XYZ file of C-alpha atoms in Angstrom:
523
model
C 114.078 130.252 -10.788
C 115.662 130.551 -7.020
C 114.156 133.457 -4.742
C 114.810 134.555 -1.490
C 112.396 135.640 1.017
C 112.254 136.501 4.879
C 110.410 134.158 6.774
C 110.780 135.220 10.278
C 112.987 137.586 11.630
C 114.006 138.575 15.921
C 116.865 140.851 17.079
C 119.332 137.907 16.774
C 117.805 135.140 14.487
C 116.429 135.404 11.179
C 115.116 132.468 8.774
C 115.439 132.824 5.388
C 113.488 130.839 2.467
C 115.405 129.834 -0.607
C 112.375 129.337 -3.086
C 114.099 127.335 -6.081
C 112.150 125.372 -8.783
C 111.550 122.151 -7.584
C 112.842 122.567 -3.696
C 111.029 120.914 -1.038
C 112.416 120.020 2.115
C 115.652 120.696 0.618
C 116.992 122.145 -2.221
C 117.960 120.230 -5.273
C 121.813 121.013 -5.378
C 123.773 123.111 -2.091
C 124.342 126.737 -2.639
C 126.903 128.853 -1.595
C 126.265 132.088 0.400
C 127.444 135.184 2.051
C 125.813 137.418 4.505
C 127.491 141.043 5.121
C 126.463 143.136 7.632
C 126.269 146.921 8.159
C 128.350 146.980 10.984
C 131.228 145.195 9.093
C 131.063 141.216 9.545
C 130.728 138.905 7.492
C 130.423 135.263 7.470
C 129.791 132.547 4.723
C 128.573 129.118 4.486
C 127.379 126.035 2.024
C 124.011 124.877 2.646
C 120.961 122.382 0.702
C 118.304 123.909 3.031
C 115.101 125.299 1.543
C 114.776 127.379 4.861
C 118.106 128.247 6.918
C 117.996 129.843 10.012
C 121.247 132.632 10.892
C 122.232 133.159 14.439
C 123.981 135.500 16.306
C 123.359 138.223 14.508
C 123.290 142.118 15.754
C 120.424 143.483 16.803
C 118.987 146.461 14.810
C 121.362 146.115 11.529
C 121.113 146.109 8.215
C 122.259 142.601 6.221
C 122.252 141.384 2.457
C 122.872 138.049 2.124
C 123.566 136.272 -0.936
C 123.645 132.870 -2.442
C 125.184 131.359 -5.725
C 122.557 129.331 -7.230
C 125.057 128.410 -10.325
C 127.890 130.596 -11.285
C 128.446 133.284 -11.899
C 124.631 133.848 -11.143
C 124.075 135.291 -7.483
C 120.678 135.984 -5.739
C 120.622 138.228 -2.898
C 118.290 139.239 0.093
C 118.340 142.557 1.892
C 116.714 142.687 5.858
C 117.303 144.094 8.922
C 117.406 142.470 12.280
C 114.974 143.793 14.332
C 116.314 146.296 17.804
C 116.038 145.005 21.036
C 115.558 147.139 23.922
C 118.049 145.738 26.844
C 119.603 141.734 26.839
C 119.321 140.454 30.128
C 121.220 137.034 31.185
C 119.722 134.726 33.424
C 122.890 134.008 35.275
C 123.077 137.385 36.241
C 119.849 136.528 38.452
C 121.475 133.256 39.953
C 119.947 130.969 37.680
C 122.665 127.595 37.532
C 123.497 125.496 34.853
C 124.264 121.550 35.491
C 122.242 121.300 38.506
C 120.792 117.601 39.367
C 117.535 116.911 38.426
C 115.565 117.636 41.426
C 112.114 119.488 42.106
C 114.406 121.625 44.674
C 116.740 122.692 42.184
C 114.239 123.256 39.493
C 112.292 125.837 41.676
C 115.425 127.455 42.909
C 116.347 127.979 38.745
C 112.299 129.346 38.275
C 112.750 131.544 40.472
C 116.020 133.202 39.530
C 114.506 132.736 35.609
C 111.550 134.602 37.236
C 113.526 137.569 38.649
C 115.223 137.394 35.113
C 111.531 137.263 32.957
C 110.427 140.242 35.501
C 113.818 142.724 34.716
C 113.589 142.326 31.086
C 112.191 145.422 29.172
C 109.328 145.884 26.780
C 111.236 144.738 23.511
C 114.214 143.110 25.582
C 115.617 139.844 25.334
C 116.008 136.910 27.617
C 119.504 135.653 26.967
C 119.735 131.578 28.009
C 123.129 130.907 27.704
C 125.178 127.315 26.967
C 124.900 125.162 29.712
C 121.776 122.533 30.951
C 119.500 124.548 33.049
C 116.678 122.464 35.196
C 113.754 124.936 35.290
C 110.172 124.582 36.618
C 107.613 125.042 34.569
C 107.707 128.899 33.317
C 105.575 131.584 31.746
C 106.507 134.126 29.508
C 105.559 137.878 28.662
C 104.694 140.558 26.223
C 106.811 141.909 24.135
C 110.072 139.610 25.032
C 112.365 137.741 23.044
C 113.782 134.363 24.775
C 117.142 133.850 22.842
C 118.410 130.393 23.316
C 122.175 130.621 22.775
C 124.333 127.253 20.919
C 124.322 124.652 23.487
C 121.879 125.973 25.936
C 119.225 123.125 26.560
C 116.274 124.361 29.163
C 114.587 121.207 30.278
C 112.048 120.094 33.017
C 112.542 118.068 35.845
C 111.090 114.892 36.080
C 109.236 114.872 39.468
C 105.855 116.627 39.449
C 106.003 118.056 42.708
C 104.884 121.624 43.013
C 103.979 121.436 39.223
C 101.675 124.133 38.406
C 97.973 123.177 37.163
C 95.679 125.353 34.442
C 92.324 125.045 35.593
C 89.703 124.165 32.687
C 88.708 127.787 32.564
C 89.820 131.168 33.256
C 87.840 133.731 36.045
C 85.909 134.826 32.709
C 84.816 131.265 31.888
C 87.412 130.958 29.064
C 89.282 128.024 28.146
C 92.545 127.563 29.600
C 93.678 124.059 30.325
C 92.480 121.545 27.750
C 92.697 118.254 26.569
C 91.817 116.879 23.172
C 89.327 119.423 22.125
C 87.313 119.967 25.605
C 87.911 122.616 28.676
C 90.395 120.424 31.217
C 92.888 120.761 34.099
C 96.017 120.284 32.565
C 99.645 120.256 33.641
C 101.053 123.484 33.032
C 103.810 123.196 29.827
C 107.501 123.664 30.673
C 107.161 126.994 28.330
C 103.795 128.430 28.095
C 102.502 131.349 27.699
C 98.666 133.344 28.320
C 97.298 135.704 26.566
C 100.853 137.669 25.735
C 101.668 139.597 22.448
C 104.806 139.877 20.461
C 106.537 137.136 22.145
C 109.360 135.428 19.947
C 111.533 132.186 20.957
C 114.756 132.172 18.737
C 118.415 130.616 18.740
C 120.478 127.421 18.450
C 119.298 126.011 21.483
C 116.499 123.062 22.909
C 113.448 123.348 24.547
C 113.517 119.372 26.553
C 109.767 118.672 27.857
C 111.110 115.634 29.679
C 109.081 113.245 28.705
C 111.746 110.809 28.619
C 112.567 111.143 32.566
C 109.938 110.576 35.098
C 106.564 108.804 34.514
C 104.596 111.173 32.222
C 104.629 108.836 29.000
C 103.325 105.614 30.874
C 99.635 107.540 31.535
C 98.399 108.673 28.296
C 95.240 109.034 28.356
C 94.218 109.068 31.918
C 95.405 111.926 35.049
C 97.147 112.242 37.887
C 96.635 114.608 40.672
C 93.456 115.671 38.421
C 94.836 117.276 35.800
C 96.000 115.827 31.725
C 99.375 115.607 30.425
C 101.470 119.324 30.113
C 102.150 120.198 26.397
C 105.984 120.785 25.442
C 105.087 124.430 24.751
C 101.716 125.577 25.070
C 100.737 128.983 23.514
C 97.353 130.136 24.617
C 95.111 133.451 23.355
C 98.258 134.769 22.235
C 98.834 136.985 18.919
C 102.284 137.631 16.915
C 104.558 134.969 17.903
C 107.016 133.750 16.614
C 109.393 130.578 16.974
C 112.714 130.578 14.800
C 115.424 128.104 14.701
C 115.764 125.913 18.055
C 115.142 122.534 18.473
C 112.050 121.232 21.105
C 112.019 117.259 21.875
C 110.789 114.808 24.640
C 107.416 116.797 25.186
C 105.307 115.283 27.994
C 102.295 115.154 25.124
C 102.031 117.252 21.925
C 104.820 118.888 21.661
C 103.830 122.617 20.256
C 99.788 123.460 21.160
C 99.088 126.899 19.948
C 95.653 127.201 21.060
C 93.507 130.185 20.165
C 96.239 132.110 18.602
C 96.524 134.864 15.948
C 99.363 135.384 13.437
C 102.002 132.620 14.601
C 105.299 131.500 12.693
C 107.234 128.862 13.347
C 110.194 128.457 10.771
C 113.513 126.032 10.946
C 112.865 124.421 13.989
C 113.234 120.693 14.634
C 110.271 118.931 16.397
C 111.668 115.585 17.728
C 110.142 113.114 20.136
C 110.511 109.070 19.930
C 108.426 107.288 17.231
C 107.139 104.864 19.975
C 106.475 107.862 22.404
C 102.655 108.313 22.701
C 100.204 110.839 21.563
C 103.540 113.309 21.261
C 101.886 115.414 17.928
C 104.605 117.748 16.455
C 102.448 120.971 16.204
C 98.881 120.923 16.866
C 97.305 124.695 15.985
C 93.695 124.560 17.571
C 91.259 126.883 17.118
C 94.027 129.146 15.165
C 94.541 131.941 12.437
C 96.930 133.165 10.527
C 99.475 130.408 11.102
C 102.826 129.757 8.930
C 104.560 126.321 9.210
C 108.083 126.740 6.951
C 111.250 124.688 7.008
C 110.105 123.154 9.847
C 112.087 119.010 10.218
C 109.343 116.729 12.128
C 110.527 113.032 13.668
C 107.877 112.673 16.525
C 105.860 109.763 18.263
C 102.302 110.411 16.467
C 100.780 112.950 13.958
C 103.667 115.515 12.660
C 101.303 118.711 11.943
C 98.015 118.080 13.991
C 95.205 120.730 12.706
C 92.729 121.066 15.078
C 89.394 123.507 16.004
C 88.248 121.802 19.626
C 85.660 118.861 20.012
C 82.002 119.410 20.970
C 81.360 118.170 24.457
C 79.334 114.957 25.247
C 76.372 117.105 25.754
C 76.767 119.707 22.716
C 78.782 122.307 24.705
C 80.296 124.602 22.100
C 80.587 127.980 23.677
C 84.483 126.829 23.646
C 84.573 126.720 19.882
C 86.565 128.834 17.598
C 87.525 127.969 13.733
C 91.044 127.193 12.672
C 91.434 129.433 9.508
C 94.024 130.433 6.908
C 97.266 127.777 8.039
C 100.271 127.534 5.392
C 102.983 124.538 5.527
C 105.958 124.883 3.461
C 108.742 123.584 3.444
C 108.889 121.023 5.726
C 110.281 117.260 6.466
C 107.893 114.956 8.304
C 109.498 111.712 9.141
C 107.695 108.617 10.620
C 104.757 109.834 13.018
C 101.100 108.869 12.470
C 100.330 111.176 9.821
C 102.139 114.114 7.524
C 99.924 117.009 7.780
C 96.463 115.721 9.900
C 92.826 117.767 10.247
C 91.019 116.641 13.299
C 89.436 114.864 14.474
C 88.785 117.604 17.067
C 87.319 120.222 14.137
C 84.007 121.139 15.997
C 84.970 124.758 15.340
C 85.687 124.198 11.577
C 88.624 124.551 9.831
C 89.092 125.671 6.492
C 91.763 127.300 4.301
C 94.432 125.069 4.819
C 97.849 124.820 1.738
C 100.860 121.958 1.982
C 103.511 122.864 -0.198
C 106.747 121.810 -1.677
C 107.262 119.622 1.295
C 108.272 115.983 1.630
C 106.684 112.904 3.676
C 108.639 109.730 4.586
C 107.425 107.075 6.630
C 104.384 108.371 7.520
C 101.075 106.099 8.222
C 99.619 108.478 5.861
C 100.340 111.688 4.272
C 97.165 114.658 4.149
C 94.633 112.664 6.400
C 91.401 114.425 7.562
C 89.149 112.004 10.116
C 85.825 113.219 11.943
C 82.790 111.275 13.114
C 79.320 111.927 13.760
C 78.834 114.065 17.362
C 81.591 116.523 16.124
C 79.725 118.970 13.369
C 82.145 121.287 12.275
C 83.101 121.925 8.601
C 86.409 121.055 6.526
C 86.231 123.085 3.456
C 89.256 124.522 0.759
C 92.363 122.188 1.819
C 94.673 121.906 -0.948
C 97.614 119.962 -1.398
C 100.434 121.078 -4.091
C 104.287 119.944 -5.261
C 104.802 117.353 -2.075
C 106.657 113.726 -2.275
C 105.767 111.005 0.033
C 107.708 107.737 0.365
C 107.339 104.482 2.261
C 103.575 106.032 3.327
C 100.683 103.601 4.262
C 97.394 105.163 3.101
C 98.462 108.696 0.936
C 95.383 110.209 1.279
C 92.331 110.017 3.414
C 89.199 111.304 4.734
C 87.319 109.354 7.272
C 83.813 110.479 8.643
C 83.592 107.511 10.818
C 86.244 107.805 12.964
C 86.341 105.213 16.250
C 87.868 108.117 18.454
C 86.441 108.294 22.083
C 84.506 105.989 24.392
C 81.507 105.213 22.023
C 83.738 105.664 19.238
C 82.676 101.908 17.614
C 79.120 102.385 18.856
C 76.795 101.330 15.815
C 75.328 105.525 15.405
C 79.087 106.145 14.872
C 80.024 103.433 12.507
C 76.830 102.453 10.872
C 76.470 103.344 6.855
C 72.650 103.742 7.146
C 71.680 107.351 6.825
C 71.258 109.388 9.803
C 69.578 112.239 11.169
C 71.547 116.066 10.262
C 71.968 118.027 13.124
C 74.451 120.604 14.326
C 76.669 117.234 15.048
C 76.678 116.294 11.361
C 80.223 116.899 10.147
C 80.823 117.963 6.445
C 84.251 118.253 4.626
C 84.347 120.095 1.104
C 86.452 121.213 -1.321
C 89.784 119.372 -0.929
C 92.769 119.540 -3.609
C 95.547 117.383 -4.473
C 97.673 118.547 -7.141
C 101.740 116.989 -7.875
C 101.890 114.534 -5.770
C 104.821 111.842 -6.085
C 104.058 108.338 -4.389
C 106.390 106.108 -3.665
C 107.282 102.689 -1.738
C 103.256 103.192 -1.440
C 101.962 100.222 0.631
C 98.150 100.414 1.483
C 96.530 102.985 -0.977
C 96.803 106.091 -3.283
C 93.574 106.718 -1.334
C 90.682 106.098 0.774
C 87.712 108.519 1.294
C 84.524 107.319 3.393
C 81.744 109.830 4.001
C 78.828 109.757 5.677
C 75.801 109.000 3.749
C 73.774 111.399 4.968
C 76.915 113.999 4.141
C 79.028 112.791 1.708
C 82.772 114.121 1.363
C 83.357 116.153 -1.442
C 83.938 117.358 -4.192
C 87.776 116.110 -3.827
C 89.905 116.717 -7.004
C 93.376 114.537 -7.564
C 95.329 116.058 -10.221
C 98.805 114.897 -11.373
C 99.280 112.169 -8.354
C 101.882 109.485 -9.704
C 103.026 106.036 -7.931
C 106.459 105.866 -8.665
C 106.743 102.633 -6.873
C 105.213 100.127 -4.347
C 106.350 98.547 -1.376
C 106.068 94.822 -1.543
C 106.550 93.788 1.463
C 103.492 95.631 2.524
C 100.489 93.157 4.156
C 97.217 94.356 3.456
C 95.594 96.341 5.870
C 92.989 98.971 6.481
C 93.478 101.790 4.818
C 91.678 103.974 7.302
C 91.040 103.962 11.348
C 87.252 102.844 10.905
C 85.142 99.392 11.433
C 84.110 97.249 8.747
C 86.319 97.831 6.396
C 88.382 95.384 3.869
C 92.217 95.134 3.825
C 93.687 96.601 1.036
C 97.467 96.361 -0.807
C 98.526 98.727 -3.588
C 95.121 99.797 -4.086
C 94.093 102.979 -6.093
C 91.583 105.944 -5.308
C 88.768 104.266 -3.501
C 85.610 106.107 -2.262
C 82.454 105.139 -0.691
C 79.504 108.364 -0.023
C 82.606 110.741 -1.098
C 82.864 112.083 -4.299
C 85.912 111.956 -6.188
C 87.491 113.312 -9.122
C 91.159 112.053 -10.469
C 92.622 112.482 -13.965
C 95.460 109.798 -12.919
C 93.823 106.888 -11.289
C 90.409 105.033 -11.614
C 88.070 105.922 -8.686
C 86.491 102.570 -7.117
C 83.457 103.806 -5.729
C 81.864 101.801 -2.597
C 84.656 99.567 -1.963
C 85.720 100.321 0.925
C 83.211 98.690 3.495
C 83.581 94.889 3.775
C 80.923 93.366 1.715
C 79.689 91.697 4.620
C 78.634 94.915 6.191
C 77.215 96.744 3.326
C 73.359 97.804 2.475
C 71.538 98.783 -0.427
C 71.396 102.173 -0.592
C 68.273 103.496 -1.108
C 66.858 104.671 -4.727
């Protein structure tokens, strides 16, 4: 079977999913295809992409493209570009490629990419042409496309001086700047955006947070001037966006933070960051609907897809909370990072109706990995896992209710296994499916699962997971970040206060504790 379906389309970009049996990442054998346009062109091209992204393309025109699956058999695709109301170039404002690397010459280029932003019409396009443009931090607009052309790279500038700051809240008392789950001053992003509509970042182009240059990756988890780390691009309140085809790298922290967002695609980008750069998350959707994650090539510093729903303050404060619902990952190749496709632990809000399809893991600590702790309540419920390979991963699978994140985060109420008190700070995760999974190179564990015993995890159902092979030169190790737990090497399903249902390996129930720190439950 091969299909082929729109994924996300702009004036000059469109991405384009070729569905074929057994494609993940990429698809099994390289295809041949044509696109022909309306207005006369055409162009043709080879490609082993499940998702491929098409550039320079005319606004408002009709297209079919086709590709040759196996001769003589041809699938085709008909869509139309969507119009665009007036292209405006930022050059044309006195914005200046190649400049040096100064706080000078990256306000002179925000302010001619200002001028620019303001003279482009409802429905217009922001035209970034080739060249390396400094810019200071800058916000975009309803109803605008920014169009990165082939070689255009828009980066920050490494000194902080003059860099804007989002206070913790808004004049309404609504979270603006945050930082792991709580209201914060934060560094403005590079790219950000407030509360806009119908914005849409497309083209060839890169998106450079600069977290290379200047000093931003040597505090992680403390402030300067009083604000957190800036996100690489930070989307915030906004509805309808969409992000086709560039590449974004070097963010200052995660590197795409859609936070309290509606109806969001991101297709055929390329999230890159260095595997030893810290806390750099590839996309971290917080407190999020609607969300669509497709063909979508992941090497980054910590977790690749980061699903989050904001953390419960020290005191209970929750009137920041919203749930992350209804998020869709297809496609995709996660390489290295922390984790594949990660829920939490900032889930306060709840999260729930999460799919991970037909996409493909390597080198990742672990591959679907949901971690909470007591203090955070919040739900997890109807996460499903389907058609996905993972190789040279740690720990596959894993749930963790006793997560040592935060300052108290190995205090004995956190880690203890005695039963404790349920209260609104009582997480629960539910209803979690795992179906086709290929393992291999597996070092640690097929997986781990530790619930709470006052709310264990569960029901989680493993269908059709096979280890292919192991890595042996794996040392044992903890499968999971919590205390008191054993070392394990090429273990199988292990669960302790989680129940577990497999029909391809044999669940070891309680095993994961050390038995040095384990009680008898209670009859």
């Amino acid at each position: 079977m091969f299909a082929i379906t729109l994924a996300a389309r702009s004036a000059r970009t469109v991405a384009l999913c070729l569905a074929q049996t057994g494609a993940r990442s990429a698809l099994r054998q390289s295809v041949q295809w044509r696109l022909r346009g309306a207005d006369g062109t055409q162009r043709s091209g080879e490609t082993k992409r499940a998702v491929l992204a098409l550039h320079d393309l005319t606004p408002d025109t009709a297209y079919v493209f086709e590709a040759a699956a196996a001769a003589p058999c041809a699938f085709s695709c008909a869509f139309s570009t969507l119009p665009c109301a007036g292209l405006v170039d930022v050059a044309a404002f006195g914005a200046t490629p190649d400049l040096p690397d100064t706080a000078d010459a990256a306000q002179t280029n925000r302010a001619a990419f200002q001028a620019a932003l303001a003279a482009v019409p409802k429905g217009g396009t922001l035209r970034v042409p080739a060249g390396r443009w400094v810019c200071a931090p800058l916000a975009l607009k309803s109803d605008m496309v920014l169009h990165l052309d082939r070689g255009a790279v828009l980066f920050a500038p490494s000194d902080r001086q003059d860099w804007p700051i989002l206070p913790a809240r808004d004049a309404a008392g609504r979270m603006l700047g945050s930082w792991e789950g709580l209201p914060e001053a934060c560094f403005a992003a590079p790219l950000h955006a407030i509360g806009a509509c119908n914005v849409t970042i497309s083209g060839q182009g890169t998106l450079d947070g600069g977290g290379d240059r200047g000093d931003w990756w040597h505090w992680p988890k403390e402030t300067r001037d009083g604000a957190r780390r800036p996100r690489g691009l930070h989307l915030i309140d906004c509805q309808n966006t969409q992000l086709i085809g560039f590449t974004i790298r070097n963010a200052p922290s995660w590197t795409i933070h859609p936070q309290g967002c509606t109806g969001l695609t991101a297709a055929a980008l390329r999230i890159m960051a260095p595997h030893d750069s810290p806390n750099t998350d590839g996309f971290d959707p917080e407190m999020c609907e609607n969300v669509d994650i497709v063909g979508v090539h992941f090497s980054v510093g910590d977790d690749c897809i980061a699903i989050k729903a904001g953390k419960r303050g020290p005191k209970g404060e929750a009137d920041h909370l919203r749930p992350t619902r209804h998020v869709r990952v297809r496609h995709c190749l996660m390489e290295r990072g922390h984790g594949g496709v990660v829920i939490g632990s900032e889930m306060s809000g709840g999260v729930s109706d999460v799919t991970v399809e037909d996409c493909d893991m390597i080198g990742t600590d672990r591959g679907l990995r949901m971690k909470s702790r007591r203090g955070r309540g919040g739900t997890v419920a109807r996460i499903a896992m389907r058609r996905v390979v993972m190789d040279g991963v740690l720990t596959a699978f894993s749930a963790n209710a006793h997560y040592f994140c935060d300052v108290d985060g190995h205090a004995d109420w956190v880690q203890s296994r005695q039963p404790a008190p349920t209260n609104a700070g009582t997480p629960h995760l539910h209803d979690i499916t795992i179906e086709d999974v290929e393992l291999r190179n597996l070092s640690h564990a097929v997986a781990a699962f530790l619930g709470l015993p006052e709310a264990p995890i569960g029901p989680i159902r493993l269908t059709r997971v096979t280890v292919t092979s192991f890595d042996f030169d794996a040392q044992a190790a903890d499968p999971i970040m919590a205390d008191h737990l054993r070392p394990l090497r090429h273990a199988g399903v292990l669960g302790e206060h989680a129940d577990v249902h497999s029909d391809t390996q044999i669940v070891e129930h309680n095993t994961l504790t050390d038995p040095a720190h384990r009680f008898t439950e209670p009859k």
